[in-house]
XYZ file of C-alpha atoms in Angstrom:
691
model
C 28.433 -28.707 -30.773
C 27.068 -31.641 -29.000
C 29.327 -31.184 -25.753
C 27.967 -28.311 -24.509
C 26.884 -28.029 -21.472
C 25.645 -25.534 -19.107
C 28.617 -25.583 -16.848
C 30.675 -23.839 -19.913
C 28.547 -21.050 -19.808
C 29.973 -17.567 -17.949
C 27.500 -15.370 -17.578
C 29.123 -12.463 -16.821
C 26.979 -11.664 -13.865
C 28.779 -8.952 -11.808
C 29.221 -7.022 -14.710
C 26.010 -7.653 -16.550
C 24.218 -7.225 -12.963
C 26.233 -3.706 -12.862
C 24.742 -2.462 -16.363
C 21.119 -4.072 -15.860
C 20.629 -2.348 -12.165
C 20.301 -6.196 -10.841
C 23.182 -5.905 -8.453
C 20.801 -6.102 -4.913
C 19.664 -9.086 -6.257
C 21.503 -12.430 -4.645
C 21.178 -14.753 -7.513
C 23.185 -17.188 -9.043
C 21.208 -16.797 -11.968
C 21.598 -14.348 -14.964
C 18.789 -11.533 -13.815
C 18.562 -8.892 -16.786
C 16.192 -5.904 -18.076
C 14.142 -5.987 -21.348
C 15.683 -3.631 -24.375
C 19.247 -3.881 -23.325
C 22.304 -5.812 -24.335
C 23.701 -8.559 -22.003
C 27.322 -10.505 -22.217
C 27.724 -14.182 -22.317
C 30.488 -16.581 -23.285
C 30.477 -20.351 -23.810
C 32.725 -22.928 -24.873
C 32.013 -24.017 -28.372
C 33.837 -25.410 -31.891
C 36.838 -23.610 -33.574
C 34.821 -20.865 -35.638
C 31.148 -21.478 -33.891
C 30.417 -17.582 -34.377
C 29.304 -17.883 -38.039
C 26.786 -20.593 -38.025
C 25.110 -19.782 -34.339
C 20.742 -19.789 -33.990
C 20.387 -19.113 -30.397
C 16.306 -19.630 -28.923
C 14.697 -18.391 -26.406
C 12.175 -19.309 -24.776
C 9.626 -18.651 -21.634
C 6.185 -19.757 -20.453
C 4.510 -23.633 -20.459
C 4.267 -23.969 -24.223
C 6.488 -21.238 -26.405
C 6.135 -20.044 -29.372
C 6.557 -17.441 -32.082
C 3.163 -16.568 -32.459
C 2.687 -15.840 -28.141
C 5.999 -13.663 -28.395
C 7.241 -16.893 -25.927
C 9.853 -17.452 -28.155
C 12.437 -16.433 -30.447
C 14.711 -17.698 -32.665
C 18.188 -15.818 -33.706
C 21.337 -15.724 -35.864
C 24.330 -13.906 -35.526
C 23.923 -10.277 -37.294
C 26.807 -7.179 -37.014
C 24.624 -4.929 -35.081
C 22.510 -5.021 -32.549
C 18.571 -4.854 -33.774
C 16.250 -2.604 -31.028
C 12.884 -4.335 -31.930
C 13.785 -7.973 -31.783
C 16.265 -10.565 -30.193
C 19.861 -10.165 -31.763
C 22.766 -11.440 -31.102
C 25.906 -9.536 -31.866
C 29.808 -11.188 -31.542
C 31.991 -9.883 -28.811
C 35.180 -11.771 -29.483
C 36.393 -14.865 -29.984
C 39.015 -17.375 -28.511
C 40.881 -20.842 -30.111
C 37.639 -22.518 -27.769
C 35.495 -19.937 -26.894
C 33.096 -17.108 -28.166
C 31.568 -14.231 -26.036
C 28.007 -12.868 -27.751
C 25.865 -10.190 -26.424
C 22.235 -10.482 -26.783
C 20.106 -7.975 -26.409
C 15.994 -8.294 -26.642
C 13.164 -6.221 -27.311
C 11.659 -3.247 -25.444
C 8.588 -4.236 -24.931
C 9.555 -8.633 -24.609
C 7.353 -10.805 -22.112
C 9.373 -10.979 -18.542
C 9.939 -13.708 -17.288
C 12.707 -16.571 -16.804
C 13.843 -17.782 -19.624
C 15.600 -20.824 -21.519
C 18.511 -20.049 -23.492
C 19.672 -22.898 -25.787
C 22.291 -22.482 -28.876
C 22.321 -24.853 -32.484
C 24.833 -25.308 -34.699
C 23.789 -24.360 -37.961
C 26.827 -26.533 -40.012
C 26.353 -29.353 -38.438
C 22.442 -30.056 -39.435
C 20.106 -31.331 -37.364
C 22.011 -31.553 -34.082
C 19.691 -30.443 -31.388
C 20.231 -27.426 -29.424
C 22.644 -27.401 -26.437
C 20.930 -25.286 -23.833
C 22.918 -22.641 -22.554
C 20.923 -22.211 -19.030
C 18.712 -20.076 -17.422
C 17.880 -16.134 -17.045
C 15.382 -13.812 -15.692
C 14.280 -10.570 -17.635
C 12.174 -8.063 -16.194
C 10.864 -4.174 -17.181
C 13.254 -1.557 -17.519
C 12.485 1.849 -16.363
C 15.609 2.899 -17.505
C 15.367 1.820 -21.044
C 13.235 4.707 -22.861
C 11.925 2.369 -25.281
C 10.040 0.569 -22.198
C 6.560 1.271 -20.655
C 7.952 1.599 -17.580
C 10.632 3.811 -18.615
C 11.135 6.380 -15.879
C 13.187 9.753 -17.064
C 13.966 10.740 -13.763
C 17.077 8.453 -12.190
C 16.629 9.540 -8.699
C 12.980 8.408 -9.207
C 14.079 4.876 -10.382
C 16.264 4.794 -7.570
C 14.005 4.954 -5.453
C 11.037 3.341 -6.465
C 12.628 0.287 -8.029
C 15.603 0.222 -6.092
C 14.436 1.085 -2.501
C 14.155 -1.647 -0.456
C 12.898 1.047 2.544
C 9.168 2.530 2.235
C 7.661 5.075 4.880
C 3.618 4.171 5.182
C 1.661 7.472 6.438
C -1.179 6.379 8.683
C -3.243 7.887 11.433
C -5.944 10.342 10.590
C -6.272 13.860 8.595
C -5.777 16.118 11.883
C -3.112 13.841 12.620
C -0.723 11.923 10.487
C 1.499 9.809 11.844
C 4.036 7.004 10.248
C 6.060 3.932 10.260
C 8.927 2.736 8.365
C 8.716 -0.659 6.512
C 10.865 -3.076 5.399
C 10.288 -4.072 1.183
C 13.234 -6.501 0.677
C 12.373 -6.766 -3.072
C 15.946 -7.977 -3.531
C 16.188 -10.549 -0.843
C 16.559 -14.356 -1.503
C 14.074 -16.099 -2.797
C 11.971 -13.191 -2.857
C 11.645 -12.788 -7.052
C 11.184 -16.742 -7.495
C 8.071 -16.475 -5.010
C 6.952 -13.336 -7.096
C 7.543 -15.298 -10.818
C 5.273 -18.451 -8.441
C 3.134 -15.708 -7.992
C 2.172 -14.683 -11.567
C 1.885 -18.569 -12.097
C -1.079 -19.189 -9.722
C -3.390 -16.467 -10.842
C -6.171 -16.980 -12.173
C -5.813 -15.675 -15.766
C -2.669 -18.244 -15.734
C -4.662 -21.547 -14.501
C -7.491 -20.500 -17.239
C -4.957 -20.077 -19.828
C -1.733 -20.343 -19.643
C -0.539 -19.813 -23.039
C -2.926 -16.541 -23.331
C -1.560 -15.418 -19.559
C 2.396 -15.326 -20.088
C 1.653 -13.679 -23.779
C 0.516 -11.047 -21.918
C 3.415 -10.602 -19.417
C 5.003 -8.222 -21.475
C 2.158 -5.426 -20.576
C 2.639 -3.731 -17.148
C -0.980 -2.233 -17.077
C -1.744 -6.637 -17.647
C 0.476 -7.394 -14.457
C -0.606 -4.831 -12.580
C -3.804 -5.579 -12.666
C -3.535 -9.685 -11.687
C -1.064 -8.754 -8.673
C -3.134 -6.837 -7.523
C -5.997 -9.714 -7.207
C -3.156 -11.805 -5.935
C -2.184 -10.240 -3.233
C -5.417 -10.747 -1.577
C -6.837 -13.713 -0.539
C -9.764 -13.518 -2.294
C -10.371 -15.458 -5.637
C -7.412 -17.628 -5.955
C -6.013 -18.411 -2.629
C -3.852 -15.228 -3.115
C -0.794 -14.552 -0.321
C -2.997 -12.883 2.187
C -6.298 -13.006 3.855
C -7.796 -9.615 5.061
C -9.667 -9.122 8.456
C -11.069 -5.752 9.949
C -13.083 -7.646 12.892
C -10.539 -6.441 15.538
C -10.416 -10.116 16.350
C -7.100 -11.753 14.634
C -6.652 -15.311 16.383
C -5.421 -17.728 14.309
C -2.924 -15.235 12.516
C -0.806 -12.211 12.882
C -2.603 -8.996 13.675
C -1.742 -6.292 10.543
C -0.288 -3.674 12.836
C 2.828 -6.478 13.806
C 4.322 -7.078 10.744
C 7.253 -5.144 9.698
C 8.087 -5.748 6.107
C 6.998 -8.053 3.228
C 10.013 -10.589 3.150
C 8.049 -12.784 6.310
C 4.784 -12.733 4.813
C 5.712 -13.858 1.193
C 8.167 -16.375 2.345
C 5.272 -17.702 4.752
C 3.025 -18.085 2.091
C 5.881 -19.965 0.308
C 6.403 -22.251 3.120
C 2.878 -23.128 4.032
C 2.519 -24.004 0.067
C 0.793 -20.912 -1.097
C -1.630 -20.719 1.529
C -2.898 -17.161 2.652
C -0.995 -15.572 5.496
C -3.361 -14.063 7.909
C -3.715 -11.360 8.642
C -3.344 -8.555 6.084
C -5.340 -4.637 5.881
C -4.926 -2.301 3.587
C -1.455 -0.869 3.860
C 0.314 -4.767 4.129
C -1.437 -5.573 0.871
C 0.222 -2.603 -0.813
C 3.305 -2.402 0.711
C 3.259 -6.351 -0.130
C 2.046 -5.170 -4.231
C 4.885 -2.449 -3.618
C 7.658 -5.107 -2.804
C 6.174 -7.394 -6.287
C 6.584 -4.551 -9.033
C 9.550 -3.240 -7.728
C 10.999 -6.987 -7.713
C 9.430 -7.299 -11.409
C 11.128 -3.477 -12.441
C 8.050 -1.773 -12.425
C 7.882 1.626 -10.103
C 6.026 1.694 -7.568
C 5.100 3.300 -4.285
C 2.678 3.438 -1.437
C -0.146 6.458 -1.282
C -1.781 7.117 2.005
C -5.501 8.715 0.670
C -6.573 10.462 4.309
C -10.796 10.355 4.949
C -10.564 7.982 2.169
C -14.489 6.782 0.851
C -15.437 3.361 0.137
C -18.388 4.025 -2.072
C -19.943 0.359 -2.248
C -23.071 0.756 -4.312
C -21.330 3.679 -7.307
C -22.924 6.331 -6.761
C -20.010 8.835 -5.560
C -21.986 9.333 -2.305
C -21.824 7.526 1.094
C -23.812 7.013 3.423
C -23.825 6.911 7.563
C -26.185 6.133 10.314
C -26.277 7.200 13.399
C -29.210 5.932 15.904
C -30.905 8.394 18.525
C -28.418 7.982 21.165
C -25.628 8.872 18.754
C -24.148 4.939 17.794
C -22.651 4.692 14.725
C -24.528 1.785 13.427
C -22.391 -0.773 11.515
C -25.351 -1.052 8.945
C -23.802 0.446 5.387
C -21.852 -1.024 3.058
C -20.341 2.516 2.388
C -18.092 4.038 5.006
C -15.470 6.546 5.343
C -11.999 5.019 6.280
C -9.451 7.205 8.490
C -7.075 6.527 6.199
C -6.537 3.932 3.348
C -3.511 2.839 1.372
C -3.194 2.102 -2.521
C -0.423 2.208 -5.002
C 0.782 4.175 -7.966
C 2.766 3.033 -10.569
C 4.428 4.019 -12.914
C 3.619 3.161 -16.655
C 2.682 4.285 -20.388
C -1.137 3.677 -21.387
C -1.061 3.178 -24.914
C -4.868 1.770 -24.745
C -6.236 5.250 -23.650
C -3.533 7.844 -24.946
C -0.826 9.541 -23.871
C -2.064 12.030 -21.404
C -3.242 9.351 -19.452
C 0.163 7.753 -18.868
C 2.301 8.433 -15.935
C 0.848 7.269 -12.579
C -1.407 4.654 -12.297
C -3.446 3.788 -9.156
C -3.707 -0.068 -8.259
C -5.513 -1.534 -5.100
C -4.684 -4.648 -3.467
C -7.006 -4.522 -0.368
C -10.338 -6.455 -1.585
C -12.703 -4.501 -1.128
C -15.041 -4.041 -4.247
C -15.323 -6.799 -7.278
C -13.827 -6.019 -10.629
C -14.983 -7.981 -13.729
C -15.976 -10.476 -11.165
C -12.976 -11.047 -8.629
C -11.569 -8.755 -6.273
C -9.139 -6.331 -8.375
C -8.427 -2.990 -9.103
C -6.848 -0.833 -11.886
C -4.861 0.267 -13.054
C -6.976 3.257 -13.176
C -5.087 6.307 -14.424
C -4.165 9.395 -11.922
C -4.931 11.888 -14.702
C -8.244 10.124 -15.337
C -9.188 10.684 -11.361
C -7.992 13.809 -11.703
C -10.273 14.606 -14.960
C -13.382 13.497 -13.585
C -12.999 10.472 -17.153
C -14.584 8.070 -14.656
C -15.544 6.233 -18.210
C -12.213 4.961 -18.649
C -10.464 1.951 -17.740
C -9.937 0.689 -15.264
C -11.801 0.737 -11.621
C -11.818 4.356 -12.059
C -15.393 5.084 -10.628
C -14.266 3.171 -7.593
C -11.193 5.793 -7.059
C -12.135 9.218 -7.775
C -15.190 8.247 -5.458
C -12.326 7.340 -2.782
C -10.933 10.965 -2.662
C -13.839 12.623 -4.340
C -17.291 10.999 -2.610
C -20.101 13.211 -0.956
C -21.007 12.344 2.522
C -24.853 11.666 3.823
C -25.086 11.913 7.399
C -28.613 9.995 8.412
C -30.523 9.206 11.781
C -32.070 6.045 11.695
C -34.553 4.547 13.973
C -34.224 0.562 13.957
C -38.030 0.713 15.434
C -39.757 2.123 11.885
C -36.756 1.731 10.135
C -37.144 5.568 9.138
C -34.425 7.507 7.904
C -33.795 11.938 8.529
C -31.138 12.786 6.659
C -29.194 15.231 9.210
C -26.441 16.707 6.916
C -24.518 16.530 4.102
C -20.825 17.205 3.183
C -18.641 17.689 -0.182
C -15.472 18.649 1.325
C -14.734 15.705 4.119
C -13.515 13.283 1.611
C -9.862 12.455 0.241
C -7.519 14.431 2.497
C -4.027 15.507 2.545
C -3.427 12.570 0.317
C 0.340 11.543 0.896
C 3.732 9.401 0.027
C 7.386 9.340 1.066
C 9.275 11.503 -0.439
C 12.229 10.501 -2.979
C 15.324 9.860 -1.479
C 14.538 11.032 1.867
C 12.165 10.055 4.301
C 10.052 12.837 4.410
C 6.527 13.240 3.104
C 5.164 14.631 0.158
C 1.156 15.702 -0.430
C -0.231 14.860 -3.564
C -3.700 15.630 -3.260
C -3.586 18.018 -5.656
C -2.312 15.066 -8.238
C -5.807 14.065 -7.417
C -8.032 16.585 -7.942
C -8.913 20.479 -8.095
C -8.582 22.689 -5.066
C -11.820 21.563 -2.747
C -14.456 24.121 -3.003
C -13.036 25.274 -6.450
C -15.624 26.022 -9.142
C -13.765 23.427 -11.077
C -13.413 20.541 -8.581
C -17.158 20.888 -8.475
C -17.697 21.195 -11.943
C -15.134 18.082 -12.323
C -17.454 15.992 -9.919
C -20.883 16.739 -12.203
C -18.572 15.292 -14.841
C -17.909 12.065 -13.658
C -21.902 11.656 -11.883
C -22.864 12.408 -15.444
C -20.397 9.693 -17.157
C -21.987 7.285 -14.239
C -25.435 8.267 -15.289
C -26.526 9.879 -12.120
C -27.232 13.399 -13.261
C -31.033 13.129 -12.940
C -30.935 11.310 -9.290
C -30.389 12.805 -5.868
C -27.950 14.890 -5.629
C -26.614 15.211 -2.435
C -24.972 19.075 -3.157
C -27.857 20.230 -4.257
C -29.881 21.648 -0.950
C -33.631 20.368 -0.641
C -36.821 22.671 -0.022
C -36.870 21.146 3.519
C -33.258 21.466 4.228
C -32.998 25.464 2.880
C -36.222 26.135 4.874
C -34.401 24.491 8.384
C -30.929 25.703 9.026
C -29.278 24.101 12.279
C -29.564 26.492 15.254
C -26.706 25.170 16.676
C -23.576 24.812 15.427
C -20.687 22.090 17.838
C -17.379 20.328 17.807
C -14.980 18.627 20.155
C -11.667 19.901 21.113
C -8.619 18.143 22.207
C -7.725 19.345 25.847
C -4.646 16.792 26.608
C -2.326 14.157 25.539
C -3.692 11.679 22.480
C -1.829 8.647 24.344
C -2.247 5.294 25.091
C -2.364 5.265 28.827
C -3.269 8.515 29.634
C -7.056 9.256 30.370
C -8.485 11.210 27.045
C -9.715 14.727 27.365
C -12.377 16.691 25.297
C -13.974 19.274 25.488
C -17.806 19.245 23.958
C -18.088 23.153 22.847
C -21.416 23.768 21.261
C -22.814 27.449 20.259
C -26.138 28.937 19.794
C -26.585 30.265 16.049
C -29.797 32.101 16.665
C -31.226 35.114 18.413
C -33.669 33.435 21.211
C -32.311 30.576 23.877
C -32.080 27.061 22.918
C -32.541 23.651 24.989
C -30.774 20.918 23.575
C -30.269 16.898 24.997
C -26.866 15.923 23.992
C -26.283 11.938 23.359
C -23.004 11.200 23.379
C -20.970 7.703 22.976
C -17.332 7.064 22.360
C -16.408 3.339 20.204
C -13.210 1.798 19.883
C -12.674 1.254 16.407
C -10.601 -0.071 13.822
C -9.076 2.224 11.090
C -11.665 2.341 9.057
C -13.968 3.673 12.093
C -16.267 0.078 12.383
C -16.509 -0.014 15.647
C -15.653 -2.405 18.224
C -16.451 -1.866 21.649
C -18.424 0.668 23.336
C -16.186 2.512 25.466
C -18.496 5.122 27.337
C -21.833 6.991 26.863
C -23.484 9.701 28.066
C -26.379 12.287 28.160
C -26.838 15.815 28.951
C -29.439 18.925 28.785
C -27.926 22.076 28.317
C -30.035 25.305 27.225
C -27.704 27.294 25.710
C -28.585 31.530 25.640
C -28.715 33.300 22.260
C -25.708 33.630 20.218
C -23.141 31.953 23.106
C -20.891 28.918 23.536
C -20.842 26.935 26.247
C -18.020 24.309 26.886
C -18.575 20.527 28.749
C -15.816 19.071 29.279
C -15.207 14.986 28.571
C -12.751 12.479 30.368
C -12.268 9.351 29.835
C -10.009 7.484 32.235
C -7.377 4.845 30.607
C -9.051 2.096 32.629
C -12.670 2.645 31.132
C -10.974 2.349 27.352
C -7.696 -0.329 27.817
C -9.112 -3.196 27.341
C -11.454 -1.997 24.901
C -8.632 -0.617 22.516
C -7.831 -2.687 19.129
C -4.285 -2.726 17.900
C -5.554 0.603 15.673
C -5.830 2.781 19.210
C -8.488 4.323 17.019
C -11.699 5.867 19.145
C -14.798 7.403 17.632
C -16.660 9.932 20.144
C -20.149 11.133 18.952
C -22.343 14.010 20.285
C -25.810 13.803 18.652
C -27.790 17.208 19.527
C -31.588 16.622 20.153
C -32.590 20.523 19.887
C -36.170 21.562 20.932
C -38.568 22.726 17.706
C -34.942 22.432 15.474
C -32.944 20.072 13.527
C -30.429 17.632 15.159
C -27.303 18.703 15.162
C -24.291 15.633 14.490
C -21.011 16.283 16.147
C -17.989 14.077 15.573
C -14.766 13.128 15.858
C -11.906 10.282 14.901
C -9.017 9.828 17.601
C -5.832 8.199 17.150
C -3.709 7.623 20.192
C -0.359 7.767 20.061
C 1.582 4.711 21.765
C 4.904 5.464 23.911
C 7.643 6.143 21.758
C 10.838 3.653 21.831
C 14.615 4.834 21.088
C 17.078 3.148 18.812
C 20.752 4.337 19.504
C 24.236 2.626 17.254
C 26.729 2.519 19.717
C 29.311 2.884 17.787
C 30.596 3.480 13.660
C 28.375 0.887 11.994
C 31.198 -0.735 9.419
C 30.617 -3.418 7.129
C 31.243 -7.086 7.971
C 31.958 -5.762 11.932
C 29.993 -6.295 15.025
C 27.990 -3.150 16.275
C 25.835 -3.072 19.223
C 22.490 -1.365 18.970
C 20.353 -0.526 22.329
C 16.425 -0.196 22.288
C 15.133 1.539 25.663
C 11.421 1.850 26.252
C 10.159 2.987 29.591
C 6.762 1.477 31.017
C 4.921 5.019 31.289
C 1.646 3.652 32.638
C 1.000 2.966 36.882
C 0.824 -1.099 35.909
C 3.138 -3.792 35.506
C 3.542 -4.415 31.522
C 4.475 -8.556 30.554
C 4.738 -10.559 27.662
C 7.562 -7.816 26.019
C 9.029 -8.636 22.752
C 10.928 -6.972 20.742
C 11.549 -7.615 16.481
C 14.277 -5.951 14.501
C 14.441 -6.251 11.036
C 16.873 -4.150 8.447
C 17.959 -5.020 4.832
C 22.195 -5.156 4.913
C 21.630 -5.360 8.613
C 20.316 -8.216 10.198
C 19.846 -11.661 8.187
C 15.633 -12.668 8.837
C 14.003 -10.959 11.549
C 15.174 -11.183 15.516
C 13.121 -11.267 18.193
C 13.784 -11.193 21.742
C 12.051 -11.427 24.778
C 12.083 -8.968 27.309
C 11.654 -8.953 31.044
C 8.374 -7.646 32.657
C 8.150 -4.076 33.325
C 7.394 -2.314 36.869
C 5.435 0.420 36.700
C 7.662 3.630 35.196
C 10.325 1.172 34.850
C 12.616 1.518 32.086
C 13.951 -1.690 29.933
C 17.252 -1.396 27.963
C 17.636 -4.637 25.331
C 20.962 -4.967 23.528
C 21.898 -6.731 20.529
C 24.529 -6.896 18.026
C 24.705 -6.262 13.781
C 27.111 -7.672 11.440
C 26.053 -4.847 8.411
C 26.783 -6.659 4.907
C 26.337 -3.935 2.636
C 27.728 -0.446 2.817
C 25.547 2.727 2.241
C 22.775 4.000 4.012
C 20.543 1.314 5.517
C 17.612 1.096 8.168
C 16.701 -0.820 10.891
C 13.213 -1.053 11.813
C 12.146 -2.349 15.819
C 8.534 -3.460 16.612
C 8.185 -3.637 20.763
C 4.731 -5.103 21.708
C 3.411 -6.166 25.516
C 0.313 -7.129 27.015
C -0.887 -3.344 27.338
C 0.796 -1.596 24.198
C 0.977 -2.791 20.842
C 3.138 -2.788 18.533
C 5.466 0.558 18.783
C 7.120 0.683 16.050
C 9.827 3.008 15.228
C 13.417 3.022 12.379
C 16.680 4.125 12.463
C 19.166 5.678 9.774
C 22.275 3.624 9.926
C 25.314 4.366 7.769
C 27.433 1.605 6.768
C 31.131 2.715 5.944
C 34.035 0.261 4.688
């Protein structure tokens, strides 16, 4: 057998890839899934099959003990629980073997070699390398997903939709996960080898790579740059100099390629949906079913007391002084696998969060937290359940803070604000599905309050201040007035912002109210960035009556201050004479103007087809620095960038470019348009490619 050379191995790439659902990888290397057989043919001696021994090994110091090495001979049938080989056919000079791996094998890149036992102590001949992945199609695998349509969506689909905006106004944009793009698998494998766990103890780390909960947790840490020089550096300041603004990305491929090209220096910059989208790419690539989840009015409970405190000064300015915050939305991941550590009732969807918010075990990682454990309030279970439970359930406390005296006064508390319209993309279609009921019982129901109390008890909070139990002072004093902001016109960048402050007197005597109003531009985490406007009014409200006060904020006043998130927080702090203060607030997300994509003709494989993108400048000044970016798997290689000439007020631009699709089926084209006045106007179009 000394004459073996890797050239003589036929890996049957096409058939194996078809059987293992790995055809979308564009690789010359065999990529297969564990717990399933694959075939290969190699040249050998006359009748080699009687006395062949195969060796598979992975990691820096392969060993049988660590399950990173296996030695196995030819057997008559496949064994389920270990590596095995069965002869398929022989010819005078070659033999075709089917090799099967156990369903709990370590995943990663393996070396395969073969040795002939009859020829004494000849050294093993290398047959080459292959990559082994998780197998959601195999019932023995921890990531087994019985529903085939879900496997297609959560492992094989490269296009996703991410939901954003706020609870009153949900919007969405497309994302190119691109997990099968060239070199992405290699980047994912390097990512595992760059983790802190691997650097501290490579042998143990590799031996745990059979476990999706271990890898999910490690990779949630690696996608953020904190602690380990991971993929993405987070930035929530509103100023993104020195990098790309988080809202400018349209897919994970560019981020992962940039990370590798720079010698694995963190890519600038990410925010929650970027971290979540990149983690989706990595986990789908490795074969763990994964999706992105958006939680609206998401709590960031920094001190673990299941409540979030917000502070306002007497003028109604939202003070950026608390570690706690309520984000307009937050995006995390769910991955599907069983929890042998917790028991079958906690298997299924598991929450992972790669956004660096709080440390867990000393580093910025989060999960896996069983979604069932969150719903049932079992916050004592691994991993990070209290943080995730708070994200969807925390109670809110609004305080007035006097910076001169340091005195805090509770304005009001609310237990029904956090965790709304929890959203994900539908399986097989471009729609939103609401999964709020999978995270909690109905808001305001007795069951939901019971679960909240159970969680407080498990965290040892039951004897501490309960924000939902009214104090004697609160029972004595109810607010005399109520207020809300109503939208009175279009919520669009480029248009004036029109609101109405509605104040109602709840009492049967007249009330005098001094109202301090502010509007600030914010990032989507509701962190205030620039003051836009302020005003104050004093009004007398007749008994049991309501009055309306129109508010107009011209585009020219907010245009300079707006962040790329297009978010504005409007606040009115009402000081009622002889009564308690009332806080009225609203978070507003402005829509960008729209762009339109038209495919001019039928899209056929390997044939040019024209695409036209049109945009009309909706404002009465010229826009400059216009750039159009397009990407789409199987439609374009890499990212297309086109500079568009400046557009005068009201002028329409039309930009044409060509696609040469290289695969059939439904494909998605993503477009991102930016100029000096509008950031990251996104749209996508489904292109059905035919033969």
